[in-house]
Coordinates of C-alpha atoms and ligand atoms in Angstrom, one line a residue:
M249 CA -31.2 -78.0 56.2
A250 CA -31.7 -74.9 53.9
A251 CA -29.7 -71.7 53.7
V252 CA -31.4 -68.4 53.5
A253 CA -30.2 -64.8 53.2
N254 CA -30.6 -62.9 56.5
G255 CA -29.6 -59.2 56.5
G256 CA -26.5 -59.8 54.4
S257 CA -25.2 -62.8 56.4
T258 CA -25.9 -66.5 55.6
T259 CA -28.1 -68.3 58.1
A260 CA -28.8 -72.0 58.0
V261 CA -32.4 -72.9 58.8
A262 CA -33.0 -76.3 60.5
K263 CA -35.6 -78.4 58.7
G264 CA -38.9 -79.0 60.4
S265 CA -40.6 -75.6 60.5
S266 CA -43.6 -76.8 58.5
E267 CA -43.8 -80.1 60.2
G268 CA -45.6 -79.3 63.5
P269 CA -44.2 -78.1 66.8
S270 CA -40.5 -77.6 67.2
T271 CA -39.0 -77.5 70.7
V272 CA -35.8 -75.8 71.6
I273 CA -34.1 -76.7 74.9
I274 CA -31.3 -74.4 76.0
G275 CA -28.7 -76.3 78.1
A276 CA -27.9 -80.0 78.0
G277 CA -27.2 -80.7 81.6
I278 CA -29.4 -83.4 83.3
I279 CA -32.5 -81.2 83.3
G280 CA -32.2 -80.4 79.6
S281 CA -31.3 -84.0 78.7
A282 CA -34.0 -85.5 80.8
T283 CA -36.6 -83.1 79.3
A284 CA -35.5 -84.1 75.8
Y285 CA -35.6 -87.8 76.7
Y286 CA -39.1 -87.8 78.1
L287 CA -40.5 -85.5 75.5
A288 CA -39.0 -87.7 72.7
G289 CA -40.7 -90.7 74.3
S290 CA -44.0 -89.0 75.0
G291 CA -45.6 -90.1 71.7
N292 CA -46.9 -86.6 70.9
T293 CA -43.6 -85.0 69.7
R294 CA -41.4 -86.2 66.9
P295 CA -37.9 -86.6 68.4
E296 CA -36.3 -84.9 65.3
S297 CA -38.3 -81.7 66.1
I298 CA -36.5 -81.4 69.5
H299 CA -33.3 -79.3 69.5
L300 CA -30.9 -79.3 72.4
V301 CA -28.5 -76.3 72.4
E302 CA -25.4 -76.6 74.6
A303 CA -22.8 -73.8 74.9
S304 CA -19.9 -75.6 76.7
P305 CA -17.3 -77.2 74.4
E306 CA -17.2 -80.1 76.8
L307 CA -20.4 -81.8 77.6
F308 CA -21.4 -82.1 81.3
A309 CA -18.6 -79.7 82.4
S310 CA -20.8 -78.2 85.1
A311 CA -23.0 -79.5 87.9
S312 CA -24.5 -82.5 86.1
G313 CA -21.1 -83.9 85.3
K314 CA -19.5 -83.2 88.7
A315 CA -22.3 -84.1 91.1
G316 CA -22.2 -87.0 93.6
G317 CA -25.1 -88.6 91.8
F318 CA -26.9 -89.3 95.1
C319 CA -30.7 -89.1 95.1
V320 CA -33.2 -89.8 97.8
S321 CA -37.0 -89.9 97.9
D322 CA -38.0 -88.2 101.1
W323 CA -35.5 -85.6 102.4
F324 CA -37.3 -82.6 100.8
E325 CA -39.1 -79.6 102.2
T326 CA -42.9 -79.6 101.9
A327 CA -42.9 -77.4 98.7
T328 CA -40.7 -79.9 96.8
A329 CA -41.6 -83.2 98.5
S330 CA -43.8 -84.5 95.7
L331 CA -41.3 -83.6 93.0
G332 CA -38.5 -85.3 95.0
S333 CA -40.3 -88.6 95.3
L334 CA -41.4 -88.4 91.6
S335 CA -37.8 -87.8 90.6
F336 CA -36.6 -90.7 92.7
R337 CA -39.2 -93.0 91.2
L338 CA -38.3 -91.9 87.7
H339 CA -34.6 -92.6 88.4
K340 CA -35.5 -96.1 89.5
E341 CA -37.8 -96.7 86.5
L342 CA -35.0 -95.5 84.1
A343 CA -32.5 -97.8 85.7
D344 CA -34.9 -100.8 85.5
R345 CA -35.6 -100.1 81.8
H346 CA -32.0 -99.4 80.6
D347 CA -29.9 -101.6 83.0
G348 CA -28.7 -98.5 85.0
F349 CA -26.3 -100.5 87.1
T350 CA -24.2 -101.4 84.0
N351 CA -24.8 -98.2 82.0
W352 CA -24.4 -95.5 84.6
G353 CA -23.6 -97.1 87.9
Y354 CA -27.1 -96.9 89.4
S355 CA -27.0 -98.7 92.7
R356 CA -28.8 -98.9 96.0
S357 CA -27.0 -97.0 98.6
T358 CA -27.1 -96.8 102.4
A359 CA -27.0 -93.2 103.7
T360 CA -25.2 -92.7 107.0
S361 CA -24.6 -89.6 109.0
F362 CA -21.3 -89.6 110.7
V363 CA -20.3 -87.1 113.4
E364 CA -17.2 -86.4 115.3
G365 CA -17.6 -84.6 118.6
R366 CA -20.7 -82.6 119.5
Q367 CA -22.3 -80.7 116.5
L368 CA -25.2 -78.4 116.4
H369 CA -28.3 -79.6 114.6
T370 CA -29.3 -77.0 112.0
T371 CA -32.9 -75.8 111.8
S372 CA -32.4 -73.8 108.7
D373 CA -34.0 -74.9 105.4
D374 CA -31.0 -73.4 103.5
W375 CA -28.4 -75.7 105.1
L376 CA -26.5 -76.2 101.8
A377 CA -25.9 -72.5 101.1
E378 CA -24.8 -72.0 104.7
G379 CA -22.2 -74.7 104.5
G380 CA -24.2 -77.2 106.6
S381 CA -24.4 -80.9 106.4
R382 CA -27.2 -83.3 105.6
A383 CA -25.9 -85.2 108.7
Q384 CA -27.2 -82.2 110.7
Q385 CA -30.3 -81.8 108.6
A386 CA -31.3 -85.4 108.9
G387 CA -31.6 -85.6 112.7
E388 CA -30.0 -85.6 116.1
H389 CA -30.5 -89.1 117.2
F390 CA -27.0 -90.5 116.6
I391 CA -26.1 -93.9 117.9
S392 CA -22.6 -94.9 118.9
D393 CA -22.2 -98.4 117.3
A394 CA -20.6 -99.0 114.0
D395 CA -23.8 -100.4 112.3
G396 CA -24.0 -99.0 108.8
A397 CA -20.5 -97.6 108.6
P398 CA -18.9 -99.0 105.4
A399 CA -15.6 -101.0 105.4
W400 CA -13.7 -98.2 103.6
L401 CA -14.5 -95.5 106.2
T402 CA -11.9 -94.8 108.9
R403 CA -13.7 -93.8 112.1
G404 CA -12.0 -91.9 114.9
R405 CA -12.6 -92.5 118.6
G406 CA -15.9 -91.1 119.8
S407 CA -17.4 -90.8 116.3
R408 CA -21.0 -91.8 115.9
S409 CA -22.9 -93.0 112.9
E410 CA -26.5 -93.5 112.1
I411 CA -28.3 -95.0 109.1
I412 CA -30.5 -92.2 107.7
G413 CA -31.7 -93.8 104.5
D414 CA -32.7 -97.4 104.2
E415 CA -31.4 -99.8 101.6
G416 CA -34.2 -99.2 99.2
G417 CA -34.4 -95.4 99.8
V418 CA -31.2 -94.1 98.2
A419 CA -29.7 -94.4 94.7
Q420 CA -26.8 -93.1 92.7
V421 CA -27.3 -91.9 89.1
L422 CA -25.0 -90.6 86.4
S423 CA -26.7 -88.4 83.8
Q424 CA -24.8 -88.8 80.5
S425 CA -26.9 -91.7 79.4
L426 CA -30.0 -89.6 79.2
L427 CA -28.4 -87.5 76.5
R428 CA -27.2 -90.5 74.6
L429 CA -30.7 -92.1 74.7
S430 CA -32.2 -88.8 73.5
T431 CA -29.9 -88.3 70.6
S432 CA -30.2 -92.0 69.5
A433 CA -34.0 -91.5 69.5
G434 CA -33.5 -88.6 67.0
V435 CA -33.2 -85.5 69.2
K436 CA -30.8 -83.0 67.6
L437 CA -27.8 -81.7 69.6
H438 CA -26.3 -78.3 68.6
H439 CA -23.0 -78.2 70.3
P440 CA -21.1 -76.0 71.1
A441 CA -23.6 -73.3 70.3
K442 CA -25.3 -70.4 72.1
P443 CA -28.7 -68.9 71.5
T444 CA -28.4 -65.2 70.5
K445 CA -32.0 -64.1 69.9
I446 CA -35.5 -65.2 69.3
D447 CA -37.8 -64.2 66.3
T448 CA -41.5 -63.7 66.7
D449 CA -44.4 -63.4 64.4
E450 CA -46.8 -60.4 64.2
A451 CA -48.8 -61.7 67.1
G452 CA -45.7 -61.9 69.3
N453 CA -45.4 -65.7 69.2
I454 CA -41.9 -67.2 69.1
T455 CA -41.2 -68.7 65.7
S456 CA -37.4 -69.4 65.8
V457 CA -34.3 -69.2 67.9
Q458 CA -31.0 -68.0 66.4
I459 CA -28.0 -69.8 67.6
Q460 CA -24.3 -69.1 67.0
T461 CA -21.3 -71.4 67.1
P462 CA -17.9 -70.3 68.4
D463 CA -16.6 -69.6 64.8
G464 CA -19.4 -67.1 64.3
A465 CA -21.7 -69.2 62.1
T466 CA -25.4 -68.7 62.8
Q467 CA -28.4 -71.0 62.4
S468 CA -32.1 -70.4 62.8
I469 CA -34.0 -73.2 64.5
P470 CA -37.8 -73.2 64.2
C471 CA -39.2 -72.9 67.7
T472 CA -42.8 -73.1 69.0
R473 CA -41.8 -74.3 72.5
L474 CA -38.8 -72.8 74.3
L475 CA -37.3 -74.2 77.5
I476 CA -34.3 -72.7 79.3
T477 CA -32.5 -75.4 81.3
A478 CA -29.1 -73.7 81.6
G479 CA -28.7 -74.3 85.4
A480 CA -26.9 -71.4 87.0
W481 CA -26.8 -69.6 83.6
T482 CA -30.6 -69.6 83.2
P483 CA -31.0 -66.0 84.2
S484 CA -28.4 -64.7 81.7
V485 CA -29.8 -66.8 78.9
F486 CA -33.2 -65.4 79.7
T487 CA -31.9 -61.8 79.6
T488 CA -30.2 -62.5 76.3
L489 CA -33.4 -63.8 74.7
F490 CA -35.8 -61.4 76.4
P491 CA -33.8 -58.2 76.9
S492 CA -36.8 -56.0 77.6
S493 CA -38.4 -58.3 80.2
K494 CA -38.5 -57.1 83.7
L495 CA -38.8 -60.6 85.1
R496 CA -35.9 -61.6 87.4
L497 CA -35.3 -65.3 87.8
G498 CA -34.4 -66.3 91.4
I499 CA -31.6 -68.7 90.5
Q500 CA -28.2 -68.3 92.2
P501 CA -24.9 -70.0 91.5
L502 CA -23.2 -72.1 94.2
A503 CA -19.8 -73.5 93.2
G504 CA -18.7 -76.7 94.7
Y505 CA -15.4 -78.7 94.6
S506 CA -15.3 -82.5 94.3
L507 CA -12.6 -85.2 94.1
V508 CA -12.8 -88.8 93.0
V509 CA -10.4 -91.2 94.7
K510 CA -9.7 -95.0 94.9
S511 CA -9.4 -97.0 98.1
P512 CA -8.1 -100.6 98.5
R513 CA -11.0 -101.0 100.9
W514 CA -13.6 -100.3 98.3
T515 CA -13.6 -103.2 95.9
R516 CA -15.9 -104.6 93.1
E517 CA -16.9 -107.4 95.4
L518 CA -18.1 -104.9 98.1
E519 CA -19.9 -102.6 95.6
S520 CA -22.1 -105.5 94.4
K521 CA -23.6 -105.5 97.9
G522 CA -24.5 -101.8 97.7
C523 CA -22.9 -98.4 97.9
H524 CA -22.7 -95.9 100.8
A525 CA -23.4 -92.2 101.2
I526 CA -21.6 -90.7 104.2
F527 CA -22.7 -87.2 105.4
T528 CA -20.2 -85.9 107.9
S529 CA -19.9 -82.8 110.0
M530 CA -16.4 -82.0 111.1
Q531 CA -15.1 -79.6 113.7
G532 CA -14.4 -76.2 112.0
G533 CA -17.6 -76.1 110.0
I534 CA -16.6 -78.4 107.1
S535 CA -19.3 -80.8 106.0
P536 CA -17.9 -83.4 103.7
E537 CA -20.2 -85.7 101.7
I538 CA -18.5 -88.9 100.7
F539 CA -20.1 -91.4 98.3
S540 CA -18.8 -94.9 97.4
R541 CA -19.8 -95.5 93.8
V542 CA -20.0 -98.3 91.3
G543 CA -16.6 -98.5 89.4
E544 CA -14.6 -98.9 92.6
E545 CA -14.5 -95.1 93.1
I546 CA -15.2 -92.8 96.1
Y547 CA -16.5 -89.3 95.5
V548 CA -15.7 -86.6 98.0
A549 CA -17.4 -83.2 98.0
G550 CA -18.8 -80.7 100.5
L551 CA -16.6 -77.6 100.0
N552 CA -18.8 -75.0 98.5
D553 CA -18.1 -71.3 97.6
A554 CA -21.1 -69.0 97.0
Q555 CA -18.7 -66.1 96.3
L556 CA -17.1 -67.5 93.2
P557 CA -18.4 -65.6 90.1
L558 CA -20.1 -67.7 87.4
P559 CA -17.7 -68.2 84.5
E560 CA -18.9 -67.4 80.9
L561 CA -18.6 -71.1 80.0
A562 CA -18.5 -74.1 82.3
T563 CA -15.1 -75.0 81.0
D564 CA -13.8 -71.6 82.1
A565 CA -14.1 -72.6 85.7
K566 CA -10.7 -72.5 87.6
V567 CA -9.8 -75.3 90.0
D568 CA -8.7 -73.8 93.3
A569 CA -5.6 -75.9 94.3
A570 CA -6.0 -75.1 98.0
S571 CA -9.7 -76.4 98.0
I572 CA -8.6 -79.6 96.2
A573 CA -5.8 -80.1 98.7
E574 CA -8.3 -79.7 101.5
L575 CA -10.6 -82.4 100.0
R576 CA -7.5 -84.6 99.6
R577 CA -6.7 -84.2 103.3
I578 CA -10.3 -85.1 104.2
S579 CA -10.1 -88.2 101.9
E580 CA -7.0 -89.4 103.6
K581 CA -8.5 -88.8 107.1
F582 CA -11.6 -90.8 106.4
Ligands
LIG847 C1 -20.2 -80.6 93.7 C2 -21.7 -80.9 93.5 C3 -22.3 -82.1 94.0 C4 -23.6 -82.3 93.8 N1 -24.1 -83.5 94.2 C5 -25.4 -83.8 94.0 C6 -26.0 -85.0 94.4 O1 -25.3 -85.9 95.0 N2 -27.3 -85.3 94.2 C7 -28.1 -84.3 93.6 O2 -29.3 -84.6 93.5 N3 -27.6 -83.1 93.2 C8 -26.3 -82.9 93.4 N4 -25.8 -81.7 92.9 C9 -26.7 -80.7 92.3 C10 -27.0 -81.2 90.8 O3 -25.7 -81.5 90.2 C11 -27.7 -80.1 90.0 O4 -28.9 -79.8 90.7 C12 -28.0 -80.5 88.6 O5 -26.9 -81.1 88.0 C13 -28.4 -79.3 87.8 O6 -28.6 -79.7 86.5 P1 -28.9 -78.6 85.4 O7 -29.1 -79.4 84.1 O8 -30.0 -77.7 85.9 O9 -27.6 -77.7 85.3 P2 -26.2 -77.9 84.7 O10 -25.7 -79.3 84.9 O11 -25.3 -76.8 85.2 O12 -26.4 -77.8 83.1 C14 -26.7 -76.5 82.5 C15 -26.1 -76.6 81.1 O13 -26.4 -75.4 80.5 C16 -25.3 -75.0 79.7 N5 -25.4 -73.6 79.3 C17 -25.0 -72.5 80.1 N6 -25.1 -71.4 79.4 C18 -25.6 -71.7 78.2 C19 -26.0 -71.0 77.0 N7 -25.9 -69.7 77.0 N8 -26.5 -71.7 76.0 C20 -26.6 -73.0 76.0 N9 -26.2 -73.8 77.0 C21 -25.8 -73.2 78.2 C22 -24.1 -75.4 80.6 O14 -22.9 -75.5 79.8 C23 -24.6 -76.7 81.2 O15 -24.2 -77.8 80.4 C24 -24.4 -81.4 93.1 C25 -23.9 -80.2 92.6 C26 -22.5 -80.0 92.8 C27 -21.9 -78.7 92.2

């Protein structure tokens, strides 16, 4: 680390500018952390030359830390089908390599659609934004026996369930381990810090990224490769770093509430036999998604709000008590 004068203020310069490529990744959610992890292990990039910049004072305070952790190989539209199966395969390889069951609760999981009363099958590709359910997306051929329904699920009269993912086809993943594996390989985490501008050489090539910590201190990180992996904040980071660009990134925020509960009917003994993902579709347009996970916990989500504005920082998000109360009611019902 060296300190240089910069327009009257003192700016620290991260070491490494004369030592080959330097990669700056903005945003340390699962996408940024996974990118750092695979690049560090690629054999063609020194891990110490990879810089992850994360703005939120709490790590994984947005989607990657609140997600259900459910992944599947083959529920994707044509355009993303190959990426979906690649992602699923990589999740499995990671778990095999690093004992994912112990370290982040990776487990096989049986996915079941569970429907009360008659529901319409959606034909829209954008079922999530429209408040739909994967139970509807997955198909209409519901059967009325209890096969596949987990022991912890309370089923009302007339409810129907169907297994929509086989035992080998569904997995649960938590993302924090990827960041830990990256930093222990040598990747540098700048946290909390935000990028404020890029510097370029005479040819217009990016040479460094300026970052700022909440106390106002600045640092210049050498940069020959820049990745913006800031989830829903990606468009605003892009505009900050490239203010004159006319490019508009088509990324929209979609806020979602979730709750983690315990049940005496979901025990360590049962979880060793495999977890469950339940996709329900209730009367009234609510589509809860309920996942039993390793650690004797059950995750309940499915209440989304596309109207909520994106907060400045992930930690600025406000919890809506009424939505959490609704998820609690749904948890008790099921
Ligand atoms: C309730 C819920 C449940 C979900 N369940 C599932 C599921 O079961 N399965 C599944 O596959 N997907 C699920 N998802 C979707 C999944 O969580 C996201 O697709 C994924 O986490 C996105 O990761 P990301 O790294 O792109 O974004 P994020 O996790 O949002 O990470 C972006 C990071 O960038 C940081 N950042 C923002 N601005 C800046 C800045 N200026 N400078 C530096 N850093 C910045 C943020 O603080 C954040 O840490 C769910 C999402 C939600 C909300």
